[in-house]
Tab-separated table of C-alpha atoms in Angstrom:
chain	number	residue	atom	x	y	z
A	260	UNK	CA	125.796	127.385	9.592
A	261	UNK	CA	128.520	126.703	12.363
A	262	UNK	CA	129.627	130.635	12.224
A	263	UNK	CA	126.251	131.450	12.682
A	264	UNK	CA	125.816	133.582	8.971
A	265	UNK	CA	122.247	131.856	7.994
A	266	UNK	CA	122.229	134.695	5.338
A	267	UNK	CA	125.399	133.246	4.022
A	268	UNK	CA	124.868	129.815	4.096
A	269	UNK	CA	121.248	129.988	2.214
A	270	UNK	CA	123.002	132.285	-0.581
A	271	UNK	CA	125.830	129.601	-0.948
A	272	UNK	CA	123.294	125.961	-0.814
A	273	UNK	CA	120.664	127.978	-3.150
A	274	UNK	CA	123.899	128.399	-5.191
A	275	UNK	CA	125.321	125.418	-4.866
A	276	UNK	CA	121.891	123.587	-5.278
A	277	UNK	CA	121.198	125.347	-8.815
A	278	UNK	CA	124.139	123.906	-10.279
A	279	UNK	CA	123.521	120.108	-8.405
A	280	UNK	CA	120.054	119.975	-9.018
A	281	UNK	CA	119.770	116.536	-8.844
A	282	UNK	CA	121.830	116.526	-5.334
A	283	UNK	CA	119.489	115.700	-2.395
A	284	UNK	CA	121.810	116.208	0.446
A	285	UNK	CA	121.661	119.803	-0.906
A	286	UNK	CA	118.353	119.862	-1.196
A	287	UNK	CA	118.254	118.659	2.564
A	288	UNK	CA	120.384	120.936	3.823
A	289	UNK	CA	118.746	123.801	2.500
A	290	UNK	CA	115.419	122.983	3.982
A	291	UNK	CA	117.358	122.645	7.542
A	292	UNK	CA	118.932	125.925	6.885
A	293	UNK	CA	115.405	127.538	5.875
A	294	UNK	CA	113.962	125.743	8.596
A	295	UNK	CA	116.744	127.127	11.272
A	296	UNK	CA	115.964	130.953	9.859
A	297	UNK	CA	112.683	130.656	10.551
A	298	UNK	CA	111.527	130.818	6.762
A	299	UNK	CA	108.356	128.117	6.646
A	300	UNK	CA	107.059	128.974	3.219
A	301	UNK	CA	110.150	128.635	1.462
A	302	UNK	CA	111.235	125.586	3.598
A	303	UNK	CA	107.634	124.023	3.018
A	304	UNK	CA	108.561	124.887	-0.899
A	305	UNK	CA	111.387	122.836	-0.882
A	306	UNK	CA	109.775	120.434	1.024
A	307	UNK	CA	107.344	120.267	-1.528
A	308	UNK	CA	109.790	120.059	-4.531
A	309	UNK	CA	112.042	117.654	-2.834
A	310	UNK	CA	108.951	115.288	-1.711
A	311	UNK	CA	107.868	114.789	-5.493
A	312	UNK	CA	111.524	113.920	-6.902
A	313	UNK	CA	111.905	111.361	-3.926
A	314	UNK	CA	108.290	110.083	-5.504
A	315	UNK	CA	109.679	109.807	-9.022
A	316	UNK	CA	112.525	107.929	-7.735
A	317	UNK	CA	110.388	105.590	-6.403
A	318	UNK	CA	111.453	106.589	-2.917
A	319	UNK	CA	107.905	106.497	-1.790
A	320	UNK	CA	107.894	106.329	1.924
A	321	UNK	CA	110.517	109.175	2.254
A	322	UNK	CA	108.319	111.296	-0.274
A	323	UNK	CA	105.156	110.928	2.045
A	324	UNK	CA	107.391	111.768	5.273
A	325	UNK	CA	108.589	114.556	3.652
A	326	UNK	CA	104.971	115.603	2.497
A	327	UNK	CA	104.158	114.980	6.282
A	328	UNK	CA	107.083	117.699	7.193
A	329	UNK	CA	106.201	120.351	4.931
A	330	UNK	CA	102.204	119.870	6.301
A	331	UNK	CA	103.408	120.141	9.867
A	332	UNK	CA	105.188	123.457	9.098
A	333	UNK	CA	101.061	124.929	7.741
A	334	UNK	CA	102.817	126.596	5.394
A	335	UNK	CA	102.369	124.314	2.692
A	336	UNK	CA	98.699	124.469	2.782
A	337	UNK	CA	96.520	122.481	0.800
A	338	UNK	CA	99.345	121.346	-1.499
A	339	UNK	CA	100.912	118.661	0.536
A	340	UNK	CA	97.927	116.515	1.189
A	341	UNK	CA	97.027	115.364	-2.164
A	342	UNK	CA	99.889	114.106	-3.959
A	343	UNK	CA	100.448	112.407	-0.257
A	344	UNK	CA	97.188	110.739	-0.447
A	345	UNK	CA	97.456	108.894	-3.060
A	346	UNK	CA	101.436	107.707	-2.431
A	347	UNK	CA	99.442	106.554	0.712
A	348	UNK	CA	97.114	104.777	-1.567
A	349	UNK	CA	100.047	103.451	-4.264
A	350	UNK	CA	101.485	102.147	-0.777
A	351	UNK	CA	98.803	100.174	-0.145
A	352	UNK	CA	98.616	102.455	2.962
A	353	UNK	CA	93.977	103.127	2.488
A	354	UNK	CA	93.419	103.389	6.291
A	355	UNK	CA	96.387	106.417	6.537
A	356	UNK	CA	95.277	107.491	3.207
A	357	UNK	CA	91.088	108.038	4.400
A	358	UNK	CA	92.664	109.535	7.809
A	359	UNK	CA	94.533	112.593	5.681
A	360	UNK	CA	91.285	112.973	3.918
A	361	UNK	CA	89.608	113.618	7.550
A	362	UNK	CA	92.244	116.138	8.284
A	363	UNK	CA	92.091	117.980	4.745
A	364	UNK	CA	88.501	118.269	5.050
A	365	UNK	CA	89.238	119.755	8.819
A	366	UNK	CA	91.581	121.961	7.843
A	367	UNK	CA	89.957	122.939	4.768
A	368	UNK	CA	86.764	123.946	7.253
A	369	UNK	CA	88.955	126.476	8.977
A	370	UNK	CA	90.166	127.961	6.201
A	371	UNK	CA	86.777	128.549	5.270
A	372	UNK	CA	86.647	126.543	1.978
A	373	UNK	CA	83.676	124.399	2.706
A	374	UNK	CA	83.130	123.356	-0.928
A	375	UNK	CA	86.827	121.091	-1.206
A	376	UNK	CA	86.309	120.400	2.406
A	377	UNK	CA	83.381	118.388	1.665
A	378	UNK	CA	85.489	116.675	-1.491
A	379	UNK	CA	87.863	115.979	0.823
A	380	UNK	CA	85.301	114.349	3.217
A	381	UNK	CA	83.527	112.612	0.321
A	382	UNK	CA	86.770	111.367	-0.664
A	383	UNK	CA	87.197	109.329	2.484
A	384	UNK	CA	84.045	107.569	2.226
A	385	UNK	CA	84.793	106.402	-1.854
A	386	UNK	CA	87.824	104.604	-0.018
A	387	UNK	CA	85.489	103.204	2.381
A	388	UNK	CA	81.973	102.940	1.999
A	389	UNK	CA	81.463	101.155	5.206
A	390	UNK	CA	82.847	103.633	7.291
A	391	UNK	CA	80.201	104.807	8.726
A	392	UNK	CA	81.159	107.751	11.161
A	393	UNK	CA	83.107	109.557	7.745
A	394	UNK	CA	79.014	109.845	6.102
A	395	UNK	CA	77.742	110.901	9.446
A	396	UNK	CA	80.861	113.500	9.487
A	397	UNK	CA	80.250	114.781	5.980
A	398	UNK	CA	76.303	115.302	7.635
A	399	UNK	CA	77.934	117.741	9.950
A	400	UNK	CA	80.073	119.256	7.119
A	401	UNK	CA	77.096	119.944	4.852
A	402	UNK	CA	75.075	120.788	7.671
A	403	UNK	CA	78.112	123.290	9.271
A	404	UNK	CA	78.609	124.963	5.894
A	405	UNK	CA	74.970	124.997	4.890
A	406	UNK	CA	75.353	123.192	1.591
A	407	UNK	CA	72.558	122.110	-0.417
A	408	UNK	CA	72.651	121.161	-4.046
A	409	UNK	CA	75.157	118.144	-4.906
A	410	UNK	CA	76.638	118.089	-1.199
A	411	UNK	CA	73.296	117.364	0.067
A	412	UNK	CA	72.246	114.924	-2.227
A	413	UNK	CA	75.181	112.851	-1.526
A	414	UNK	CA	74.950	112.719	2.032
A	415	UNK	CA	70.935	111.802	1.209
A	416	UNK	CA	72.122	108.463	-1.289
A	417	UNK	CA	74.617	107.752	1.672
A	418	UNK	CA	72.385	108.199	4.051
A	419	UNK	CA	69.720	105.541	2.035
A	420	UNK	CA	72.544	102.833	1.581
A	421	UNK	CA	72.700	102.804	5.303
A	422	UNK	CA	68.881	102.229	5.336
A	423	UNK	CA	68.835	100.039	2.672
A	424	UNK	CA	71.695	97.912	4.928
A	425	UNK	CA	69.826	98.668	8.324
A	426	UNK	CA	71.553	100.967	9.421
A	427	UNK	CA	68.738	102.668	11.055
A	428	UNK	CA	71.110	104.972	13.905
A	429	UNK	CA	74.245	105.942	11.895
A	430	UNK	CA	70.747	107.614	9.512
A	431	UNK	CA	69.223	108.733	12.508
A	432	UNK	CA	73.057	110.629	13.669
A	433	UNK	CA	72.989	111.791	9.947
A	434	UNK	CA	69.731	113.281	10.308
A	435	UNK	CA	70.452	115.036	13.983
A	436	UNK	CA	73.485	117.034	11.779
A	437	UNK	CA	71.404	118.112	9.138
A	438	UNK	CA	68.888	119.684	11.190
A	439	UNK	CA	70.876	122.162	12.567
A	440	UNK	CA	71.211	123.510	8.835
A	441	UNK	CA	68.832	121.612	6.491
A	442	UNK	CA	65.878	120.556	8.159
A	443	UNK	CA	63.190	121.495	6.207
A	444	UNK	CA	65.180	120.933	2.737
A	445	UNK	CA	63.118	118.630	0.929
A	446	UNK	CA	65.414	116.096	-0.032
A	447	UNK	CA	66.251	115.674	4.090
A	448	UNK	CA	62.201	115.524	5.218
A	449	UNK	CA	62.257	112.968	2.263
A	450	UNK	CA	64.852	110.669	4.191
A	451	UNK	CA	62.934	111.054	7.311
A	452	UNK	CA	60.134	109.998	6.198
A	453	UNK	CA	62.358	107.303	4.770
A	454	UNK	CA	63.897	106.351	8.728
A	455	UNK	CA	60.804	106.542	9.897
A	456	UNK	CA	58.729	104.347	7.003
A	457	UNK	CA	61.713	101.554	7.372
A	458	UNK	CA	61.663	101.294	10.889
A	459	UNK	CA	57.924	100.928	10.813
A	460	UNK	CA	58.871	98.462	8.275
A	461	UNK	CA	60.711	96.339	10.661
A	462	UNK	CA	58.437	97.036	13.917
A	463	UNK	CA	55.387	95.282	12.366
A	464	UNK	CA	57.546	91.955	10.426
A	465	UNK	CA	58.171	91.806	14.465
A	466	UNK	CA	54.302	92.084	15.576
A	467	UNK	CA	53.747	89.267	13.121
A	468	UNK	CA	56.729	86.963	14.142
A	469	UNK	CA	55.802	87.539	17.707
A	470	UNK	CA	52.160	87.228	16.866
A	471	UNK	CA	53.037	83.603	14.846
A	472	UNK	CA	55.289	82.482	18.085
A	473	UNK	CA	52.065	82.975	20.233
A	474	UNK	CA	50.121	81.444	18.815
A	475	UNK	CA	52.056	78.405	17.704
A	476	UNK	CA	53.180	78.300	21.830
A	477	UNK	CA	48.829	78.235	22.076
A	478	UNK	CA	48.790	75.065	20.005
A	479	UNK	CA	52.213	73.700	21.927
A	480	UNK	CA	53.907	73.354	18.743
A	481	UNK	CA	56.881	74.741	20.859
A	482	UNK	CA	60.227	73.421	17.955
A	483	UNK	CA	58.644	75.107	15.564
A	484	UNK	CA	57.908	78.474	17.800
A	485	UNK	CA	61.699	78.421	18.014
A	486	UNK	CA	62.333	78.266	14.575
A	487	UNK	CA	60.454	81.102	13.989
A	488	UNK	CA	61.796	83.222	16.363
């Protein structure tokens, strides 16, 4: 490569790698030369193969970084994400795995693959069901792609879980997202009614409590009133 004969270097490295398939240094040099030649797709393929071999040898962190590099070439498609996410989980790096799931979701949306986008954000929610922003993003994905059936059912299931936890604001935001495309779907109508009923229950309970406090104050039962509050 010092002489600028990139084609000759690629030919020599390919032959050398074929004769020494377990020599990772040769694979790395081949990848660098492919990148120098601007050949993103073959470079990405080589990176995916190298990452897989590194993972097999237990070099998890190097494998993750190699997958990320392949991902950065934008020529590996979704092929770098799934194994990388699994390796991040194996390494105990859950937050990074969730972030990669979200990135995969956005990538799939741009590629027009709404089903894979939904599955990616669903995976993120499975990894951390407490992250309400993920559930709101999932509602947006369903609305943006105008998905119904199972995806819409899952969004409503997650939203009802938020209702049970009294996260009314997050449910309202999810409904705002769904209103863009699927507002009249039966599941969404029922969810909106559930939110209104849950909020009504809280308001009625608060009214009863305030009424009790008012009565106790009139009876000069100040200590008891404070306990009710």
